[in-house]
Amino acid sequence: MIRAFDAFSLPLLRWFDPEDAHRLAIQGLRLLPRVPPRPDDPKLAVRAFGLNFPNPLGMAAGFDKSAEVPDALLRLGFGFVEIGSVTPKPQDGNPRPRLFRLERDEAVINRMGFNNDGGDAVLRRLANRAHLSGIVGVNVGANKDSVDRVADYVKLIETFAPVASYFTVNVSSPNTPGLRNLQQAGALDDLLAKVIDAQERVRQNAGDSPVLLKIAPDLTLNELDDVVHIARSRRVDGMIVGNTTIARSSSLREQNRAKEQGGLSGRPLFRLSTRMVAETYVRAEGAFPLIGVGGIDSGGAALTKIRAGASLIQLYSSLIYKGLGLVDDIKRDLASTLLRTGRASLAEIVGADAATITAEDWPV
């Protein structure tokens, strides 16, 4: 059914403006039959952040910003879904057009600006599915006009703790002015201290809600040293590496479209994001697991990201070009690799190539 859906929908959606196509995709997922996914190969199961993931492949934040279809995505075979970014107040985001396809590069540029329905609406939707199984993380951000952005994060942790499988503290979107400044050492330490304090306050009534930090792939290695040191000292549960990039490689084919302001995702981000996974992995020294994001569009790319140091992986942009069948393709390839190499689980290969990757020339 998924193959047939892809064959019909992918050419059709290309005729639409990218943001309109995205809206149609959300509506289409609402109509999918409520059929449970096929059970995953047990070898694909991952234990991370105190949670049991049926497989390592997640839908990245940005697709289902307001928690409209998390269970439909889980039924497609994702091991987990991350909704958001959610802000306390509803937010329209930046003016349109703000989403662009780079077809020949299999890439996307977005400058959405944290458009979402706001904390109250998203909370209602997640509360309505609280009786269902499946790991649904909540990616939290600050309103553009907030006078106290740290307070926004704290409020969202306190609000969503009863319904969030985990939290992602997003300080790395390039589309909210000044947000990435929260990655600077002093600001990040203050933010994480208050977020972790909020996590502890709600633990007794809401249970454990792991907190992850999502960073940009554009950090310098000195900045990464500071970020990982602070994440370890504040005892975050994990990191996501990484968000979209503001860099533009000269190898991009769609050079005119590449001039659009915003964050670049998709295939051209793969080498940089994978290098940053490896650099983060060697600095974390096993203190917490990583989720690797950026340019994953095949089983081979997923395997490379895992061997660089990612215990879990996420994708989004590649679905625009490869379709929903990519989910099963990646899981099948990973399971075949484990069978062929005699491995019992993916945990045995996490970070296997990290040292080698960090010794290579810097990707350009």
Coordinates of C-alpha atoms in Angstrom, one line a residue:
M1 CA 0.0 0.0 0.0
I2 CA 2.8 2.4 0.9
R3 CA 4.6 1.8 -2.5
A4 CA 1.3 2.5 -4.3
F5 CA 0.8 5.6 -2.2
D6 CA 4.3 6.9 -3.0
A7 CA 4.0 6.1 -6.7
F8 CA 0.8 8.2 -6.8
S9 CA 1.6 11.0 -4.4
L10 CA 5.3 11.9 -5.0
P11 CA 4.8 13.1 -8.6
L12 CA 1.5 14.8 -7.7
L13 CA 2.9 16.7 -4.7
R14 CA 5.8 18.2 -6.8
W15 CA 3.2 20.2 -8.7
F16 CA 2.3 22.1 -5.5
D17 CA 4.1 24.8 -3.6
P18 CA 6.3 22.9 -1.0
E19 CA 4.4 24.2 2.0
D20 CA 1.0 23.4 0.4
A21 CA 2.4 19.9 -0.4
H22 CA 3.4 19.5 3.2
R23 CA -0.1 20.4 4.3
L24 CA -1.6 17.9 1.9
A25 CA 0.8 15.2 3.2
I26 CA -0.5 15.9 6.8
Q27 CA -4.1 15.6 5.6
G28 CA -3.3 12.4 3.7
L29 CA -1.8 10.8 6.8
R30 CA -5.1 11.5 8.6
L31 CA -6.8 9.3 6.1
L32 CA -4.5 6.3 6.3
P33 CA -6.1 3.1 7.6
R34 CA -5.5 2.5 11.3
V35 CA -3.6 -0.7 10.7
P36 CA -0.7 -1.5 13.1
P37 CA 2.7 -1.7 11.6
R38 CA 4.5 -5.0 11.0
P39 CA 6.5 -6.0 14.1
D40 CA 10.1 -5.0 13.8
D41 CA 13.1 -7.3 13.8
P42 CA 14.0 -7.7 17.5
K43 CA 17.6 -6.9 16.6
L44 CA 16.6 -3.4 15.7
A45 CA 15.4 -2.6 19.2
V46 CA 17.3 0.2 21.0
R47 CA 17.5 1.1 24.6
A48 CA 18.3 4.8 25.1
F49 CA 17.4 7.6 27.6
G50 CA 15.6 5.0 29.7
L51 CA 13.2 4.3 26.8
N52 CA 12.8 1.1 24.7
F53 CA 12.6 1.9 21.0
P54 CA 11.3 -0.8 18.6
N55 CA 13.7 0.4 15.9
P56 CA 16.2 3.3 15.7
L57 CA 14.4 5.3 12.9
G58 CA 12.5 8.4 14.0
M59 CA 10.6 11.2 12.3
A60 CA 12.5 14.4 13.0
A61 CA 10.9 17.5 14.3
G62 CA 9.6 19.9 11.8
F63 CA 7.2 17.6 10.0
D64 CA 4.4 17.3 12.5
K65 CA 4.9 20.7 14.2
S66 CA 1.6 20.7 16.2
A67 CA 1.1 17.0 16.9
E68 CA -1.6 16.4 14.3
V69 CA -0.5 12.9 13.1
P70 CA 2.0 11.3 15.5
D71 CA 0.2 8.0 15.6
A72 CA -0.2 7.8 11.8
L73 CA 3.6 8.2 11.6
L74 CA 4.1 5.4 14.1
R75 CA 1.9 3.2 12.1
L76 CA 4.1 3.7 9.1
G77 CA 6.9 2.0 11.0
F78 CA 8.8 4.8 12.6
G79 CA 10.3 3.7 15.9
F80 CA 9.5 7.1 17.4
V81 CA 8.2 10.5 16.4
E82 CA 9.3 14.0 17.5
I83 CA 6.7 16.7 17.2
G84 CA 7.3 20.4 17.2
S85 CA 9.0 22.7 17.6
V86 CA 6.3 23.9 20.0
T87 CA 6.3 27.3 21.6
P88 CA 4.2 28.5 24.5
K89 CA 2.0 30.8 22.4
P90 CA 0.7 30.1 18.9
Q91 CA 3.0 31.5 16.3
D92 CA 2.5 32.1 12.5
G93 CA 6.2 32.0 11.7
N94 CA 7.9 33.9 9.0
P95 CA 6.2 35.2 5.8
R96 CA 5.7 32.9 2.9
P97 CA 7.4 31.7 0.8
R98 CA 9.6 30.0 3.4
L99 CA 10.1 26.5 2.2
F100 CA 12.1 25.6 -0.9
R101 CA 13.0 22.4 -2.7
L102 CA 16.4 22.0 -4.3
E103 CA 15.4 19.2 -6.6
R104 CA 18.7 18.3 -8.2
D105 CA 20.4 18.3 -4.8
E106 CA 17.7 16.4 -3.0
A107 CA 17.7 19.1 -0.4
V108 CA 15.4 21.6 1.2
I109 CA 15.8 25.1 2.6
N110 CA 13.4 26.4 5.2
R111 CA 12.9 29.5 7.2
M112 CA 9.6 28.6 8.8
G113 CA 10.2 30.3 12.1
F114 CA 8.6 27.9 14.6
N115 CA 5.1 28.2 13.2
N116 CA 2.9 26.0 15.4
D117 CA -0.5 26.0 17.1
G118 CA 1.0 26.8 20.5
G119 CA 1.3 24.9 23.8
D120 CA -2.4 24.6 24.8
A121 CA -3.5 23.1 21.5
V122 CA -0.6 20.7 21.2
L123 CA -1.1 19.6 24.8
R124 CA -4.8 18.7 24.2
R125 CA -3.8 16.6 21.2
L126 CA -1.1 14.7 23.1
A127 CA -3.4 14.2 26.1
N128 CA -6.0 12.7 23.8
R129 CA -3.5 10.0 22.7
A130 CA -2.0 9.4 26.2
H131 CA -3.6 6.0 26.4
L132 CA -1.8 4.8 23.2
S133 CA 1.6 3.2 23.0
G134 CA 4.5 4.6 21.0
I135 CA 7.4 7.0 21.8
V136 CA 6.4 10.7 21.0
G137 CA 9.0 13.3 21.9
V138 CA 8.3 17.0 22.2
N139 CA 10.7 19.5 20.6
V140 CA 10.4 22.8 22.5
G141 CA 11.4 26.3 21.5
A142 CA 10.9 29.9 22.5
N143 CA 8.4 32.4 21.0
K144 CA 10.1 35.0 18.7
D145 CA 8.7 37.9 20.7
S146 CA 9.4 36.4 24.1
V147 CA 11.0 38.7 26.7
D148 CA 12.4 35.6 28.6
R149 CA 13.2 32.7 26.3
V150 CA 14.6 30.6 29.1
A151 CA 11.3 30.9 30.9
D152 CA 9.5 29.6 27.7
Y153 CA 11.5 26.4 27.8
V154 CA 10.9 25.9 31.5
K155 CA 7.2 26.5 31.1
L156 CA 7.0 23.9 28.3
I157 CA 8.9 21.3 30.3
E158 CA 6.5 21.7 33.2
T159 CA 3.4 21.7 30.9
F160 CA 4.2 18.7 28.7
A161 CA 5.9 16.4 31.2
P162 CA 2.9 14.2 31.7
V163 CA 2.5 13.5 28.0
A164 CA 6.0 13.7 26.5
S165 CA 8.1 10.6 26.1
Y166 CA 11.1 12.9 26.0
F167 CA 12.0 16.5 25.4
T168 CA 14.3 18.1 22.9
V169 CA 15.6 21.6 23.8
N170 CA 15.9 23.3 20.5
V171 CA 18.5 26.1 20.6
S172 CA 19.8 25.5 17.1
S173 CA 17.1 26.6 14.6
P174 CA 18.6 29.4 12.4
N175 CA 15.1 30.9 11.7
T176 CA 14.4 32.6 15.0
P177 CA 16.7 35.6 15.4
G178 CA 19.1 35.2 18.2
L179 CA 18.1 31.7 19.2
R180 CA 21.4 30.1 18.3
N181 CA 23.0 32.5 20.8
L182 CA 21.7 30.1 23.5
Q183 CA 24.4 27.7 22.4
Q184 CA 27.0 30.0 23.8
A185 CA 28.6 28.6 27.0
G186 CA 27.2 31.0 29.6
A187 CA 23.7 31.2 28.1
L188 CA 23.5 27.4 27.5
D189 CA 24.7 26.6 31.1
D190 CA 22.0 28.9 32.5
L191 CA 19.3 27.4 30.2
L192 CA 20.1 23.8 30.9
A193 CA 20.4 24.4 34.7
K194 CA 16.9 25.7 34.7
V195 CA 15.5 23.1 32.3
I196 CA 17.0 20.3 34.4
D197 CA 15.6 21.9 37.6
A198 CA 12.2 21.9 36.0
Q199 CA 12.6 18.3 34.9
E200 CA 13.3 17.3 38.5
R201 CA 10.4 19.3 39.9
V202 CA 7.8 17.5 37.8
R203 CA 9.4 14.1 38.0
Q204 CA 7.4 13.0 41.1
N205 CA 4.0 13.7 39.6
A206 CA 4.7 13.2 35.8
G207 CA 7.4 10.5 35.9
D208 CA 10.7 10.6 34.0
S209 CA 10.9 12.9 31.0
P210 CA 14.4 12.6 29.4
V211 CA 15.8 15.9 28.2
L212 CA 17.9 16.1 25.0
L213 CA 19.8 19.0 23.6
K214 CA 19.6 19.7 19.8
I215 CA 22.6 21.5 18.4
A216 CA 23.6 23.1 15.1
P217 CA 26.1 21.4 12.7
D218 CA 27.7 24.8 12.2
L219 CA 29.4 24.9 15.6
T220 CA 33.2 25.2 15.7
L221 CA 35.0 22.4 17.4
N222 CA 35.9 24.8 20.3
E223 CA 32.2 25.7 20.6
L224 CA 31.4 22.0 20.5
D225 CA 33.9 21.4 23.4
D226 CA 32.0 23.9 25.5
V227 CA 28.5 22.5 24.5
V228 CA 29.4 18.9 25.3
H229 CA 31.1 19.9 28.6
I230 CA 28.0 21.8 29.7
A231 CA 25.7 19.0 28.6
R232 CA 27.7 16.5 30.6
S233 CA 28.0 18.7 33.7
R234 CA 24.2 19.4 33.7
R235 CA 23.5 15.7 33.1
V236 CA 21.3 16.0 30.1
D237 CA 20.0 12.6 28.9
G238 CA 21.2 12.9 25.3
M239 CA 22.0 15.1 22.3
I240 CA 20.6 15.4 18.8
V241 CA 23.2 16.2 16.1
G242 CA 22.2 18.3 14.3
N243 CA 19.8 20.8 13.0
T244 CA 19.8 22.5 9.6
T245 CA 22.9 24.3 8.3
I246 CA 23.3 27.9 7.2
A247 CA 26.4 27.0 5.2
R248 CA 26.1 26.6 1.4
S249 CA 28.5 24.3 -0.4
S250 CA 29.8 25.4 -3.8
S251 CA 29.0 21.9 -5.0
L252 CA 25.2 22.5 -4.8
R253 CA 23.7 22.3 -8.2
E254 CA 20.8 24.6 -7.5
Q255 CA 22.9 27.7 -6.8
N256 CA 20.2 30.2 -7.4
R257 CA 17.8 28.5 -5.1
A258 CA 20.6 28.0 -2.6
K259 CA 20.8 31.7 -2.0
E260 CA 17.5 31.6 -0.1
Q261 CA 17.9 32.4 3.5
G262 CA 17.2 29.7 6.0
G263 CA 18.5 26.3 7.1
L264 CA 19.6 23.7 4.5
S265 CA 18.7 20.0 5.0
G266 CA 18.7 16.9 3.0
R267 CA 21.5 15.0 1.1
P268 CA 24.1 17.9 1.1
L269 CA 24.0 18.0 4.9
F270 CA 25.0 14.4 5.3
R271 CA 28.8 14.6 5.5
L272 CA 28.9 17.6 7.8
S273 CA 26.2 16.3 10.1
T274 CA 27.9 12.9 10.3
R275 CA 31.2 14.5 11.1
M276 CA 29.6 16.4 13.9
V277 CA 28.0 13.2 15.2
A278 CA 31.5 11.6 15.4
E279 CA 33.0 14.7 17.0
T280 CA 30.2 14.8 19.6
Y281 CA 30.5 11.0 20.3
V282 CA 34.2 11.1 21.1
R283 CA 33.7 14.1 23.4
A284 CA 30.7 12.6 25.2
E285 CA 32.7 9.5 26.1
G286 CA 29.6 7.4 26.6
A287 CA 28.0 9.9 29.1
F288 CA 24.8 9.9 27.0
P289 CA 23.4 8.5 23.7
L290 CA 23.1 10.6 20.5
I291 CA 20.5 10.9 17.8
G292 CA 22.0 11.5 14.4
V293 CA 20.1 13.6 11.9
G294 CA 21.0 15.1 8.5
G295 CA 20.9 13.6 5.0
I296 CA 19.9 10.1 5.8
D297 CA 18.3 8.8 2.6
S298 CA 19.3 5.1 2.5
G299 CA 20.2 2.1 4.6
G300 CA 23.8 2.8 3.9
A301 CA 23.6 6.4 5.1
A302 CA 21.7 5.2 8.2
L303 CA 24.5 2.7 8.9
T304 CA 27.2 5.3 8.4
K305 CA 25.5 7.6 10.9
I306 CA 25.2 4.8 13.5
R307 CA 28.9 3.9 13.1
A308 CA 29.8 7.5 13.5
G309 CA 28.2 7.4 17.0
A310 CA 24.4 7.7 16.7
S311 CA 22.3 5.2 18.8
L312 CA 19.2 6.5 17.0
I313 CA 18.6 8.3 13.8
Q314 CA 16.0 10.7 12.4
L315 CA 15.0 11.8 8.9
Y316 CA 12.5 14.1 7.2
S317 CA 13.8 15.8 4.0
S318 CA 14.6 12.6 2.2
L319 CA 11.0 11.5 2.4
I320 CA 10.1 14.3 0.0
Y321 CA 12.3 12.7 -2.6
K322 CA 12.2 9.0 -1.7
G323 CA 8.7 8.6 -0.2
L324 CA 7.4 6.7 2.8
G325 CA 8.7 3.4 1.5
L326 CA 12.1 4.6 2.6
V327 CA 11.2 3.8 6.2
D328 CA 10.9 0.1 5.5
D329 CA 13.9 0.1 3.2
I330 CA 16.2 1.5 5.8
K331 CA 15.0 -0.9 8.5
R332 CA 15.4 -3.9 6.2
D333 CA 18.9 -2.8 5.2
L334 CA 20.0 -2.4 8.9
A335 CA 18.5 -5.8 9.8
S336 CA 20.3 -7.4 6.8
T337 CA 23.6 -5.9 7.9
L338 CA 23.3 -7.3 11.4
L339 CA 22.4 -10.7 10.0
R340 CA 25.3 -10.7 7.5
T341 CA 27.8 -9.6 10.1
G342 CA 26.6 -11.8 12.9
R343 CA 25.7 -8.9 15.2
A344 CA 23.1 -9.3 17.8
S345 CA 22.1 -5.6 17.9
L346 CA 22.9 -2.1 16.5
A347 CA 24.5 -1.2 19.9
E348 CA 27.5 -3.3 18.9
I349 CA 28.4 -0.9 16.1
V350 CA 27.5 2.5 17.5
G351 CA 30.6 4.7 17.2
A352 CA 32.7 2.0 15.5
D353 CA 34.0 4.5 13.0
A354 CA 34.0 7.7 15.1
A355 CA 37.7 7.9 15.6
T356 CA 38.4 7.3 11.9
I357 CA 35.8 9.9 10.8
T358 CA 37.2 12.6 13.1
A359 CA 40.7 12.1 11.5
E360 CA 39.5 12.8 8.0
D361 CA 39.7 16.1 6.2
W362 CA 36.9 18.5 7.2
P363 CA 33.9 18.1 4.8
V364 CA 33.3 21.1 2.5

